[in-house]
mmCIF file of C-alpha atoms in Angstrom:
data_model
loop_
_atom_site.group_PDB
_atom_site.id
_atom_site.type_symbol
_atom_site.label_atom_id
_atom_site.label_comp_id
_atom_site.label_asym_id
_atom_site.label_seq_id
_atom_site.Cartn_x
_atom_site.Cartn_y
_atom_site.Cartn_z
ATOM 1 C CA UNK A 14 31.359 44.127 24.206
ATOM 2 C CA UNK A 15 34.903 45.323 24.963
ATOM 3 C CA UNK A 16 36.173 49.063 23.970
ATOM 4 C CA UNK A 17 39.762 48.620 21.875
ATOM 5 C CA UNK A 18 41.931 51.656 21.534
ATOM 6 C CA UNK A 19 41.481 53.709 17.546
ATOM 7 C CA UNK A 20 45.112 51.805 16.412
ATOM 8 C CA UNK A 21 47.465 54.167 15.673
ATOM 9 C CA UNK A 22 48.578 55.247 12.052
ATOM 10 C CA UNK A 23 51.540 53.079 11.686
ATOM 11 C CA UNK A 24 49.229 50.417 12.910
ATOM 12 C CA UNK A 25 47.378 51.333 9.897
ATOM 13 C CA UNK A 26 50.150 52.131 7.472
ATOM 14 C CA UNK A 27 51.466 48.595 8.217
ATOM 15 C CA UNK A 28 48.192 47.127 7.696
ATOM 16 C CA UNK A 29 48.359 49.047 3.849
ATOM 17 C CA UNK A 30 51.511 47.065 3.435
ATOM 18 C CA UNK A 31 49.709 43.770 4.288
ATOM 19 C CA UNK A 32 46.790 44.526 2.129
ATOM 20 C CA UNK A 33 48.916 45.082 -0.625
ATOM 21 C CA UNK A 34 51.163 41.799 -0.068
ATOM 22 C CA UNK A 35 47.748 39.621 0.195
ATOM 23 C CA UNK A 36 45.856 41.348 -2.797
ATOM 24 C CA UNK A 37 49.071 40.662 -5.692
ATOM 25 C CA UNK A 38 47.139 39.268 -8.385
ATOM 26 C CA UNK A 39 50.150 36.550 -9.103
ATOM 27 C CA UNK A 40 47.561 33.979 -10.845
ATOM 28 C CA UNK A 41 46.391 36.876 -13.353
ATOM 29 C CA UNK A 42 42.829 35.848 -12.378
ATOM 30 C CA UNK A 43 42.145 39.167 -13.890
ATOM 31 C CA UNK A 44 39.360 40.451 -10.689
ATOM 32 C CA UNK A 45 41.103 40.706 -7.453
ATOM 33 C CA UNK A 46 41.930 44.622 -8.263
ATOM 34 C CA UNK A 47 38.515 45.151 -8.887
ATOM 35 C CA UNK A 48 37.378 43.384 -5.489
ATOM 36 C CA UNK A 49 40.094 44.828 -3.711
ATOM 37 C CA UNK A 50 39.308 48.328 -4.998
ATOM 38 C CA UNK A 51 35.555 48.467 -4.083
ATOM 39 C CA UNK A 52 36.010 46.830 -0.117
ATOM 40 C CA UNK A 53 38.869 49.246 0.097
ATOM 41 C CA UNK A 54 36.698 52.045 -0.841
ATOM 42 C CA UNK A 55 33.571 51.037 1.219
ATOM 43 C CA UNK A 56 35.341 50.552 4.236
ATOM 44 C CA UNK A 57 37.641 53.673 3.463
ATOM 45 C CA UNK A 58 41.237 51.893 5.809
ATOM 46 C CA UNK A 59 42.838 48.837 4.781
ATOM 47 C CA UNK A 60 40.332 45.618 4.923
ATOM 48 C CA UNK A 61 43.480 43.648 7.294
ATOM 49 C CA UNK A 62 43.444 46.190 9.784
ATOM 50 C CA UNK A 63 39.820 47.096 9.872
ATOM 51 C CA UNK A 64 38.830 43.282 10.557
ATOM 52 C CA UNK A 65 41.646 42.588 13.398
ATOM 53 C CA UNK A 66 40.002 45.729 15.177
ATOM 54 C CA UNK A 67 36.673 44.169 15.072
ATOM 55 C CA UNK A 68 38.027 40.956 16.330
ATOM 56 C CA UNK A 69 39.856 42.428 19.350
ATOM 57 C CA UNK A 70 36.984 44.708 20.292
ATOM 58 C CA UNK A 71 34.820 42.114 20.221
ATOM 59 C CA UNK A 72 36.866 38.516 21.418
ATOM 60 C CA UNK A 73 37.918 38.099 25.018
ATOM 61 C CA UNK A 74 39.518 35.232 26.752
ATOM 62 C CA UNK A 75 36.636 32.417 26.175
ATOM 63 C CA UNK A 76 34.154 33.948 23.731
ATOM 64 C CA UNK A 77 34.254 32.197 21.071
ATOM 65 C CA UNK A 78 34.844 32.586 17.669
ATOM 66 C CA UNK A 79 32.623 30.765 14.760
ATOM 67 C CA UNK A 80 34.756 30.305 11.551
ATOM 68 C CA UNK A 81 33.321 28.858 8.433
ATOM 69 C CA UNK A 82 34.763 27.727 5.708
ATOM 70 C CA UNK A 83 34.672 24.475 3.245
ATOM 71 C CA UNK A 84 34.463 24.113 -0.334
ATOM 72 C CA UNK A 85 33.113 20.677 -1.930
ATOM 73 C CA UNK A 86 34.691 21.109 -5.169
ATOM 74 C CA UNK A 87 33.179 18.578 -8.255
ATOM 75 C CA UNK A 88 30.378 17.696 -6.278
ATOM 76 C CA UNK A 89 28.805 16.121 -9.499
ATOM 77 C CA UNK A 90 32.067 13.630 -9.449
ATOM 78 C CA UNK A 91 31.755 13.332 -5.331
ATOM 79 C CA UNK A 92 30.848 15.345 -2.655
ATOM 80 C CA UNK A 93 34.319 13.909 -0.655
ATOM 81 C CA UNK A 94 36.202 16.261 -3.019
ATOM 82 C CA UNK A 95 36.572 19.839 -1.442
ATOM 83 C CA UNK A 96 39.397 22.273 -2.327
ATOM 84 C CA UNK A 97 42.506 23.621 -0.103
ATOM 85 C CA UNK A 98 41.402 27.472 -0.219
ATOM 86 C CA UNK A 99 39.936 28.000 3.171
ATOM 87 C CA UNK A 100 40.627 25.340 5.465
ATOM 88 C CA UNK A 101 44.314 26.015 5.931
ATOM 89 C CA UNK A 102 43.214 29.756 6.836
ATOM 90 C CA UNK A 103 40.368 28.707 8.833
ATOM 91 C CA UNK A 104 43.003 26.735 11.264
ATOM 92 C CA UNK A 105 45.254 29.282 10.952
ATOM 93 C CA UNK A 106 43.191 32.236 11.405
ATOM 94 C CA UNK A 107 41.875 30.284 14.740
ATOM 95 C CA UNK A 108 45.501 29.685 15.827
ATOM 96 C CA UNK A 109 45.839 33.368 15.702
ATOM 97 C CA UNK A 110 43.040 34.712 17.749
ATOM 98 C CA UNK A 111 43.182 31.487 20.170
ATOM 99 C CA UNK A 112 46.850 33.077 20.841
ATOM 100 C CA UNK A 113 46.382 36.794 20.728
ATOM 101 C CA UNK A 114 42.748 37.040 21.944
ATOM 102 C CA UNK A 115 42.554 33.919 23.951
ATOM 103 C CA UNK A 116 39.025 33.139 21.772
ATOM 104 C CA UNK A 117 37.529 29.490 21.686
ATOM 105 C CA UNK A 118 37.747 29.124 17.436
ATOM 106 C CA UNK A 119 34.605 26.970 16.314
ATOM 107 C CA UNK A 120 35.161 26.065 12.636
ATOM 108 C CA UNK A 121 32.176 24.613 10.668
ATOM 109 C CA UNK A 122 32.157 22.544 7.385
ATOM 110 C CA UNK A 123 30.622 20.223 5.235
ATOM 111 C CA UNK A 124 29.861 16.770 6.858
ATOM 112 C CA UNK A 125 32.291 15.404 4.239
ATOM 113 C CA UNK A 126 35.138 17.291 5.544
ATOM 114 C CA UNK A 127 34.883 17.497 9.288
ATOM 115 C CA UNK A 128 37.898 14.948 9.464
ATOM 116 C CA UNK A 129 40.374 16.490 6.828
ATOM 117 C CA UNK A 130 39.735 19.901 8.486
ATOM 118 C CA UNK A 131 40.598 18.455 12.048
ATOM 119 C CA UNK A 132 44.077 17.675 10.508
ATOM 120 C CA UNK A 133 44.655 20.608 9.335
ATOM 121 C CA UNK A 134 43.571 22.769 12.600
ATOM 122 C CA UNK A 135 45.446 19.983 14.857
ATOM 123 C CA UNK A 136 48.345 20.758 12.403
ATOM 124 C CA UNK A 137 47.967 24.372 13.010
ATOM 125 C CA UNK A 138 48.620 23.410 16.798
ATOM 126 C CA UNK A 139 45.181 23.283 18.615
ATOM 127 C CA UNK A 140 43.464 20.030 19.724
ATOM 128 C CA UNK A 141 40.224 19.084 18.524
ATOM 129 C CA UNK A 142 37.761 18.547 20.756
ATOM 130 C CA UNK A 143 33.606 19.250 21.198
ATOM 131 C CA UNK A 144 32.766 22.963 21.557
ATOM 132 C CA UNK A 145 32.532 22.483 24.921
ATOM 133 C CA UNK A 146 35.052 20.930 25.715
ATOM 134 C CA UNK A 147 37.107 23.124 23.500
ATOM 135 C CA UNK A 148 35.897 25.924 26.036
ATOM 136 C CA UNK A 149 36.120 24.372 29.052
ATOM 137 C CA UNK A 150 39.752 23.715 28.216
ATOM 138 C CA UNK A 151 39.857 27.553 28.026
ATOM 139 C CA UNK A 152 39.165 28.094 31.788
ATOM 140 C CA UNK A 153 40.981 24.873 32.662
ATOM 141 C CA UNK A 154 44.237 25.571 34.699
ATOM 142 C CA UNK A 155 46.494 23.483 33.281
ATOM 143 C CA UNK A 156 47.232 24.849 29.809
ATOM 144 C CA UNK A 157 45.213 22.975 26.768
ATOM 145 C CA UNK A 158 44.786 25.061 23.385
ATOM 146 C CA UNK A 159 42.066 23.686 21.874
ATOM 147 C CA UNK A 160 39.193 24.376 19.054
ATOM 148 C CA UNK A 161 36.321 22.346 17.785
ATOM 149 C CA UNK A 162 35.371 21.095 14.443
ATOM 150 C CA UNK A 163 31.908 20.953 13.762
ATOM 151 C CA UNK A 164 29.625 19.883 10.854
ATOM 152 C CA UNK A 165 27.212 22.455 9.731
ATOM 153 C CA UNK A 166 23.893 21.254 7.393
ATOM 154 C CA UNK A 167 23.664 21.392 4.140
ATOM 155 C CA UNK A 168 19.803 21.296 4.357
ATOM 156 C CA UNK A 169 18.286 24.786 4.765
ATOM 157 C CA UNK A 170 15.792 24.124 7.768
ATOM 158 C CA UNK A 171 18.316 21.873 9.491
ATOM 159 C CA UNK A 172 20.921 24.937 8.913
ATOM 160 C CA UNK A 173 18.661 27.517 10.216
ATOM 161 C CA UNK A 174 17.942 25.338 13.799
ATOM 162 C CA UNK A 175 21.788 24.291 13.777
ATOM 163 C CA UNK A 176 22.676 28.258 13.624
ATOM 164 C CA UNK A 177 20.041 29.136 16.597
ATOM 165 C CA UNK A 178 21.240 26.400 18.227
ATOM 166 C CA UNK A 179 25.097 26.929 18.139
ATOM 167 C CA UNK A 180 24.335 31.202 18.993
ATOM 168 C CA UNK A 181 22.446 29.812 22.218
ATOM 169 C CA UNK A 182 24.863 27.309 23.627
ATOM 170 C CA UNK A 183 28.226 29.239 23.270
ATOM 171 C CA UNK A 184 28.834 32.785 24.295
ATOM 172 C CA UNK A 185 29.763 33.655 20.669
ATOM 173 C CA UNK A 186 31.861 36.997 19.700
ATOM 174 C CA UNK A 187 32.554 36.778 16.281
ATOM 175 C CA UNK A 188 31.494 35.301 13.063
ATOM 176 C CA UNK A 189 34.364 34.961 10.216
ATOM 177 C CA UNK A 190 33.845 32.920 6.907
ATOM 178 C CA UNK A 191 36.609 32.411 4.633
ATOM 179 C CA UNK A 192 36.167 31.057 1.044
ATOM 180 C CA UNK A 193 32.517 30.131 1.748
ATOM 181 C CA UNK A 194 29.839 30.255 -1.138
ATOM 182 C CA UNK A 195 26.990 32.889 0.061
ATOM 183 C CA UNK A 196 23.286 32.667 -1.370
ATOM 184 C CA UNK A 197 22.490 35.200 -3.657
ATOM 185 C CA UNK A 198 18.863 37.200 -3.658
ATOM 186 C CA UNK A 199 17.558 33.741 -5.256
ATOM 187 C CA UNK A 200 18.988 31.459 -2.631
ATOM 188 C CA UNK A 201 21.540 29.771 -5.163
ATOM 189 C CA UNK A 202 25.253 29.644 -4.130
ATOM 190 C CA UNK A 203 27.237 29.900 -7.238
ATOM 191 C CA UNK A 204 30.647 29.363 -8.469
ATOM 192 C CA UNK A 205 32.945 32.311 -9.775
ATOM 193 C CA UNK A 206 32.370 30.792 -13.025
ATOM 194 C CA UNK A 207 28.522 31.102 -12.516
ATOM 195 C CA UNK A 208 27.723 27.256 -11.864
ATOM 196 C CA UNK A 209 24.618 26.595 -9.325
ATOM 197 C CA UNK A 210 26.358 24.578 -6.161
ATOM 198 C CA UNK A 211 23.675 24.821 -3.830
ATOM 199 C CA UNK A 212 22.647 21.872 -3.232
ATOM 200 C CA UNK A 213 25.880 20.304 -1.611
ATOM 201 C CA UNK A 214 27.451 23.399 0.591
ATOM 202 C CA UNK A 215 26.609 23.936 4.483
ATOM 203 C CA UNK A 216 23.955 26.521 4.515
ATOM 204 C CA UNK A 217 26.249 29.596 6.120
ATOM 205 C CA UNK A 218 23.997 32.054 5.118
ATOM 206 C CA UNK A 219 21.702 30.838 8.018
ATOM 207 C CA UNK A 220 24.021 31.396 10.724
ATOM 208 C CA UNK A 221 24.873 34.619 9.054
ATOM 209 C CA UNK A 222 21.303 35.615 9.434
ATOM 210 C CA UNK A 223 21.632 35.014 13.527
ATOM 211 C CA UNK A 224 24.686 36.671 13.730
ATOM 212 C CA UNK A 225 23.521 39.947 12.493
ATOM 213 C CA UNK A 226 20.349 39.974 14.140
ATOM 214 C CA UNK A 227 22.446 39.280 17.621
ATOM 215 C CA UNK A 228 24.882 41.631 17.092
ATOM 216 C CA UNK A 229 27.241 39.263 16.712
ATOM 217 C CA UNK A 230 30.535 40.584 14.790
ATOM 218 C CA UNK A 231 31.105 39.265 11.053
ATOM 219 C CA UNK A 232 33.666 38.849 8.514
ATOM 220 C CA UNK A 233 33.680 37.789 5.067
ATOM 221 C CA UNK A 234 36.941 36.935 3.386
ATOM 222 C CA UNK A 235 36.874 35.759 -0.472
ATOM 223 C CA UNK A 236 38.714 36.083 -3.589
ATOM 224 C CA UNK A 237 36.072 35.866 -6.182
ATOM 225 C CA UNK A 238 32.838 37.784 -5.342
ATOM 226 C CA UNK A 239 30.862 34.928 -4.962
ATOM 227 C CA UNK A 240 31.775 34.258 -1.064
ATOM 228 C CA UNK A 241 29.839 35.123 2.156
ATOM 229 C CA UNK A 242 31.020 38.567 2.355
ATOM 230 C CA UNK A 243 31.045 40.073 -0.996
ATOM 231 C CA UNK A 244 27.088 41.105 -0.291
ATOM 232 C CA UNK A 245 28.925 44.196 1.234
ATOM 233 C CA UNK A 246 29.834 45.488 -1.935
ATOM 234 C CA UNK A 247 27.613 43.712 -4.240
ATOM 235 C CA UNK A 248 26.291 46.967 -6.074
ATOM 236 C CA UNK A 249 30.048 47.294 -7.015
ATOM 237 C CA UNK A 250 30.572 43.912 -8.077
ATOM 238 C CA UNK A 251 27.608 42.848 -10.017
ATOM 239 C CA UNK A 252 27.558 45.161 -13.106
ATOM 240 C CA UNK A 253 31.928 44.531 -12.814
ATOM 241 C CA UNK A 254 32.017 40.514 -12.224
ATOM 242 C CA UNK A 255 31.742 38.262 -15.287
ATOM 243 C CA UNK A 256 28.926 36.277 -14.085
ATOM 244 C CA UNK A 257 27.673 39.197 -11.456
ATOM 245 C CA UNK A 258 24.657 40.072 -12.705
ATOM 246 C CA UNK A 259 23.458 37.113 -14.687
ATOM 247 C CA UNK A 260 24.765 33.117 -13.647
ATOM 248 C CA UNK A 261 24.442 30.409 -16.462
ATOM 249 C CA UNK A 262 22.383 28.564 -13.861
ATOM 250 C CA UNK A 263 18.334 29.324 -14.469
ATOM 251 C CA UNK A 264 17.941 31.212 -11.289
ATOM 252 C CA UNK A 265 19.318 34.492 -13.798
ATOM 253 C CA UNK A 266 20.860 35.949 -10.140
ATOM 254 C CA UNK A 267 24.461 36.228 -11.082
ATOM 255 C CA UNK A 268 27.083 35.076 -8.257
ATOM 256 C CA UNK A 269 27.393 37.832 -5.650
ATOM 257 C CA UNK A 270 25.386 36.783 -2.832
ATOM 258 C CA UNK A 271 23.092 38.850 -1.257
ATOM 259 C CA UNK A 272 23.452 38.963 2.242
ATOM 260 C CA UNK A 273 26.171 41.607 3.992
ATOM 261 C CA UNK A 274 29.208 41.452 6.578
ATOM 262 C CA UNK A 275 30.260 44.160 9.108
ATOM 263 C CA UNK A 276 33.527 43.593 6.743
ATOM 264 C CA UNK A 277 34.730 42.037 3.857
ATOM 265 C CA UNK A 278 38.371 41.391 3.169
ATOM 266 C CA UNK A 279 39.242 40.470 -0.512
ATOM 267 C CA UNK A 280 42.715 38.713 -1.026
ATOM 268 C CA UNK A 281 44.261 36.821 -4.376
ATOM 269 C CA UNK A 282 43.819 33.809 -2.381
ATOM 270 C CA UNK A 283 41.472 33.557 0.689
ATOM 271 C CA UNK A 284 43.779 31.701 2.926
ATOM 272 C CA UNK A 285 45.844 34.926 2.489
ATOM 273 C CA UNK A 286 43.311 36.769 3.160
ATOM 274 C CA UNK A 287 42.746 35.096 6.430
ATOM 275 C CA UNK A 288 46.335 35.378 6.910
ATOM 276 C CA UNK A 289 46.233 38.753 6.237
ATOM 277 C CA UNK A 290 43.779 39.305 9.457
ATOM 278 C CA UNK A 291 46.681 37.224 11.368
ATOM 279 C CA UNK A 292 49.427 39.778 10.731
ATOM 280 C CA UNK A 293 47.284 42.258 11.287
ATOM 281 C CA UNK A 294 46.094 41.183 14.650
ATOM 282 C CA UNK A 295 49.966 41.215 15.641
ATOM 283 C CA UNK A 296 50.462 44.305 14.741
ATOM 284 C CA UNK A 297 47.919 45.320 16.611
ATOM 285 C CA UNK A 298 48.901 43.475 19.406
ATOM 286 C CA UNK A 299 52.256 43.974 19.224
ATOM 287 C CA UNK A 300 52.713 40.573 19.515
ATOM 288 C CA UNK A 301 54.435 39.069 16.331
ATOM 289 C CA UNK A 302 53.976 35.024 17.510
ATOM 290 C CA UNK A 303 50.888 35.913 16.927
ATOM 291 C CA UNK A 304 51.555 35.097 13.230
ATOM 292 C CA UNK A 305 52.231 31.569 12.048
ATOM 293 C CA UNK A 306 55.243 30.588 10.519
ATOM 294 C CA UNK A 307 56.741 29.223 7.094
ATOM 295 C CA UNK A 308 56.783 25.890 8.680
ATOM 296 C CA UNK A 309 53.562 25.909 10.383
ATOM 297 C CA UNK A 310 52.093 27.263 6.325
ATOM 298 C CA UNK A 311 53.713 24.379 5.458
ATOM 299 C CA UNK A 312 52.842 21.464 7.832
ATOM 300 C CA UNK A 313 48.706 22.528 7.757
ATOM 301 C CA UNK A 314 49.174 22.700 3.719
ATOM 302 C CA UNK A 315 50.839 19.260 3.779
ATOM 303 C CA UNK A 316 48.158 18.030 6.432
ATOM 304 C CA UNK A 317 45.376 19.655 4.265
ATOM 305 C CA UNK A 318 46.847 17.146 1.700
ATOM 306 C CA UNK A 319 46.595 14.052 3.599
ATOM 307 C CA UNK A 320 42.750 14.687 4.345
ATOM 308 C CA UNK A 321 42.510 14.679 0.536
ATOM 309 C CA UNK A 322 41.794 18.387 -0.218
ATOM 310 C CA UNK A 323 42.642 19.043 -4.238
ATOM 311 C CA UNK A 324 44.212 22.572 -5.321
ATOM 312 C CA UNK A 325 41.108 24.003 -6.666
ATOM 313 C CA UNK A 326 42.985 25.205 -9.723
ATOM 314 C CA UNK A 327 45.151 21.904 -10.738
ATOM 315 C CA UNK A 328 42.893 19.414 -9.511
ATOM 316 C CA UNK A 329 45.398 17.748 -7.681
ATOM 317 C CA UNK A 330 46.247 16.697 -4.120
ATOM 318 C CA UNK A 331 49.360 18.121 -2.331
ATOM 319 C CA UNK A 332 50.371 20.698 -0.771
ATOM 320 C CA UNK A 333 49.358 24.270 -2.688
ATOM 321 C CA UNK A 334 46.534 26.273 -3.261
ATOM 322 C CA UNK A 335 45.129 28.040 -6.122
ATOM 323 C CA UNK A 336 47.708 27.069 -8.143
ATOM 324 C CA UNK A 337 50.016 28.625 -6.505
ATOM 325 C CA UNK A 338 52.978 26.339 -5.437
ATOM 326 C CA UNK A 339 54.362 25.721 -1.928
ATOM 327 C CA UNK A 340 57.276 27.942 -2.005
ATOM 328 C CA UNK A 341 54.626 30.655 -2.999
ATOM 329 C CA UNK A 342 52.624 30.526 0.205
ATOM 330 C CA UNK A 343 55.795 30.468 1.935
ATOM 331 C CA UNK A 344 57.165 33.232 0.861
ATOM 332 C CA UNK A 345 53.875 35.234 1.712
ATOM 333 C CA UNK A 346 54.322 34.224 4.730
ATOM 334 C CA UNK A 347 57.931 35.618 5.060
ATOM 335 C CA UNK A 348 56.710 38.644 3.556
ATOM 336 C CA UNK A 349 53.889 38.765 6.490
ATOM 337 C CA UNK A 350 56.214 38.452 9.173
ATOM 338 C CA UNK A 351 58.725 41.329 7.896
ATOM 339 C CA UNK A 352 55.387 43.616 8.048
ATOM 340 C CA UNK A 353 54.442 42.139 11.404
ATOM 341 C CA UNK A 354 58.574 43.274 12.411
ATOM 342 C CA UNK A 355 60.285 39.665 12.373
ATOM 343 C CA UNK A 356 63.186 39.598 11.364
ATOM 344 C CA UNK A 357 63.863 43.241 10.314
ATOM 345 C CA UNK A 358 66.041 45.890 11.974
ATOM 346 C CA UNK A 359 64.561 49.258 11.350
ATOM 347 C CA UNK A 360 66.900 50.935 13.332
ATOM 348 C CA UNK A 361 69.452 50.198 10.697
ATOM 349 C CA UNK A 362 67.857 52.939 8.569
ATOM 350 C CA UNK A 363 67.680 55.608 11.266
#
């Protein structure tokens, strides 16, 4: 493990600012304050900040970094359908620390997905090849950026070999999911609105499981507190959530899963959130390409579109998330690249 420098307090102040940006509850979903308010409180700094720290202390050039994320949304309809909040930060999230840390991003899904996600992470700029190839192109002399895309089972047993099996084959630094349902005491995954979708969604929870017994750095980012991640402050969220306590499947668990991350950043949307960890990372790094821009949001939302991901919210295909439209993610991207220092002169007010 590498030793990163305590960041500074305008490191941190600026990583308030993006906290606040990511965490506006613009949909009225009503339960992003209360998220917000118990991570914020566990981890006592803002959740942005905090979670680019672990990433640099614990990514150097090659190690790679596992990223889940995946949704199959209507499942009972077909288990093709998966929603747009979490693949487009999963690519983007790996374009980040393949540029600032010089990590190896592994992203696992669904089966049914591994082909729309490739066009959004090929969108977000890095080739998709096999994990090992994505690392050998790493060490490789003439410059390839790559990443891998990799399905992940959906069967329990299968999920808990594929998880020993990915921790033994690649020199693995960090663990991130991002809008990825976690198992709750029970073993059900549910939705925010307290539905049972076990049965379709990769079995994270596995890999999870290795991580933290290796040591391995991990991340939870969510929107709900029903993702991988929210386990860190279930005792918050289960007496506060809707369906927390008690689901209206008849496992009786409620939603918040059970298992924990090293840290859990809550965000209106969970792409943002991801995003959030971007800007945050440049800031950090001092390094603002580190953070995508406007166009790039919009050609992996557009490409997340072609692969046939649905906005979770509106049920349609195209390119917006959470019902949130385009020029919406956009502009919180704009907003995230003022914190990160583009395009403002802040010598003009001294």
């Amino acid at each position: 493990m590498t030793t990163a420098a305590t960041p500074q307090p305008a490191v941190w102040r600026k990583g308030d600012m993006i906290d606040r940006l990511v965490s506006l509850d613009f949909p009225r979903r009503g339960v992003i304050d209360l998220i917000y308010r118990a991570a914020r409180e566990h981890h006592g700094a803002p959740l942005s900040t905090t979670a680019a720290h672990l990433l640099r202390q614990r990514l150097t050039p090659g190690r790679v970094a596992l990223i889940a994320t995946g949704w199959l949304d209507r499942p009972h309809v077909s288990r093709l359908v998966a929603e747009n909040d979490g693949p487009p930060g999963a690519a983007l999230l790996a374009r980040a620390l393949h540029a600032g840390l010089g990590a190896v991003p592994v992203i696992l899904v669904e089966r049914e997905i591994v082909d729309g996600t490739r066009l959004a992470v090929q969108a977000a700029g890095l080739r998709c090849l096999s994990p090992q190839e994505a690392v050998e192109a790493a060490a490789s002399t003439a410059r390839l950026h790559a990443a891998a895309v990799v399905a992940f089972p959906s069967d329990p047993a299968a999920a808990e070999q594929a998880a020993v099996d990915l921790c033994d084959s690649l020199d693995v630094g960090a663990f991130v999911a991002i809008e990825k349902g976690g198992r709750n005491e029970q073993g059900r995954i549910h939705t925010s609105r307290g539905d049972d979708t076990t049965a379709p969604l990769a079995k994270v929870d596995a890999l999870l499981d290795v991580c933290r017994a290796r040591n391995i750095a991990s991340i939870g980012v969510g929107d709900g507190g029903n993702e991988i991640g929210m386990g860190t402050i279930r005792d918050r969220l289960r007496p506060e959530l809707r369906f927390g306590q008690r689901c209206r499947c008849e496992c009786g668990g409620g939603v918040v899963p059970s298992n924990p991350t090293d840290v859990v950043v809550a965000a209106t949307v969970s792409n943002w959130g991801a995003y959030g960890i971007a800007a945050a990372l440049a800031v950090l790094l001092d390094r603002p390409e580190v953070m995508h821009t406007e166009e790039l949001e919009e050609d992996v939302l557009r490409a997340c579109a072609l692969g046939g991901f649905i906005d979770g919210v509106t049920g349609y295909v195209g390119p917006t998330a959470d019902g949130l439209p385009l020029r919406v993610h956009r502009a919180m991207v704009t907003m995230l690249r003022a914190v990160v220092g583009v395009g403002v002169n802040s010598a003009a007010w001294s």
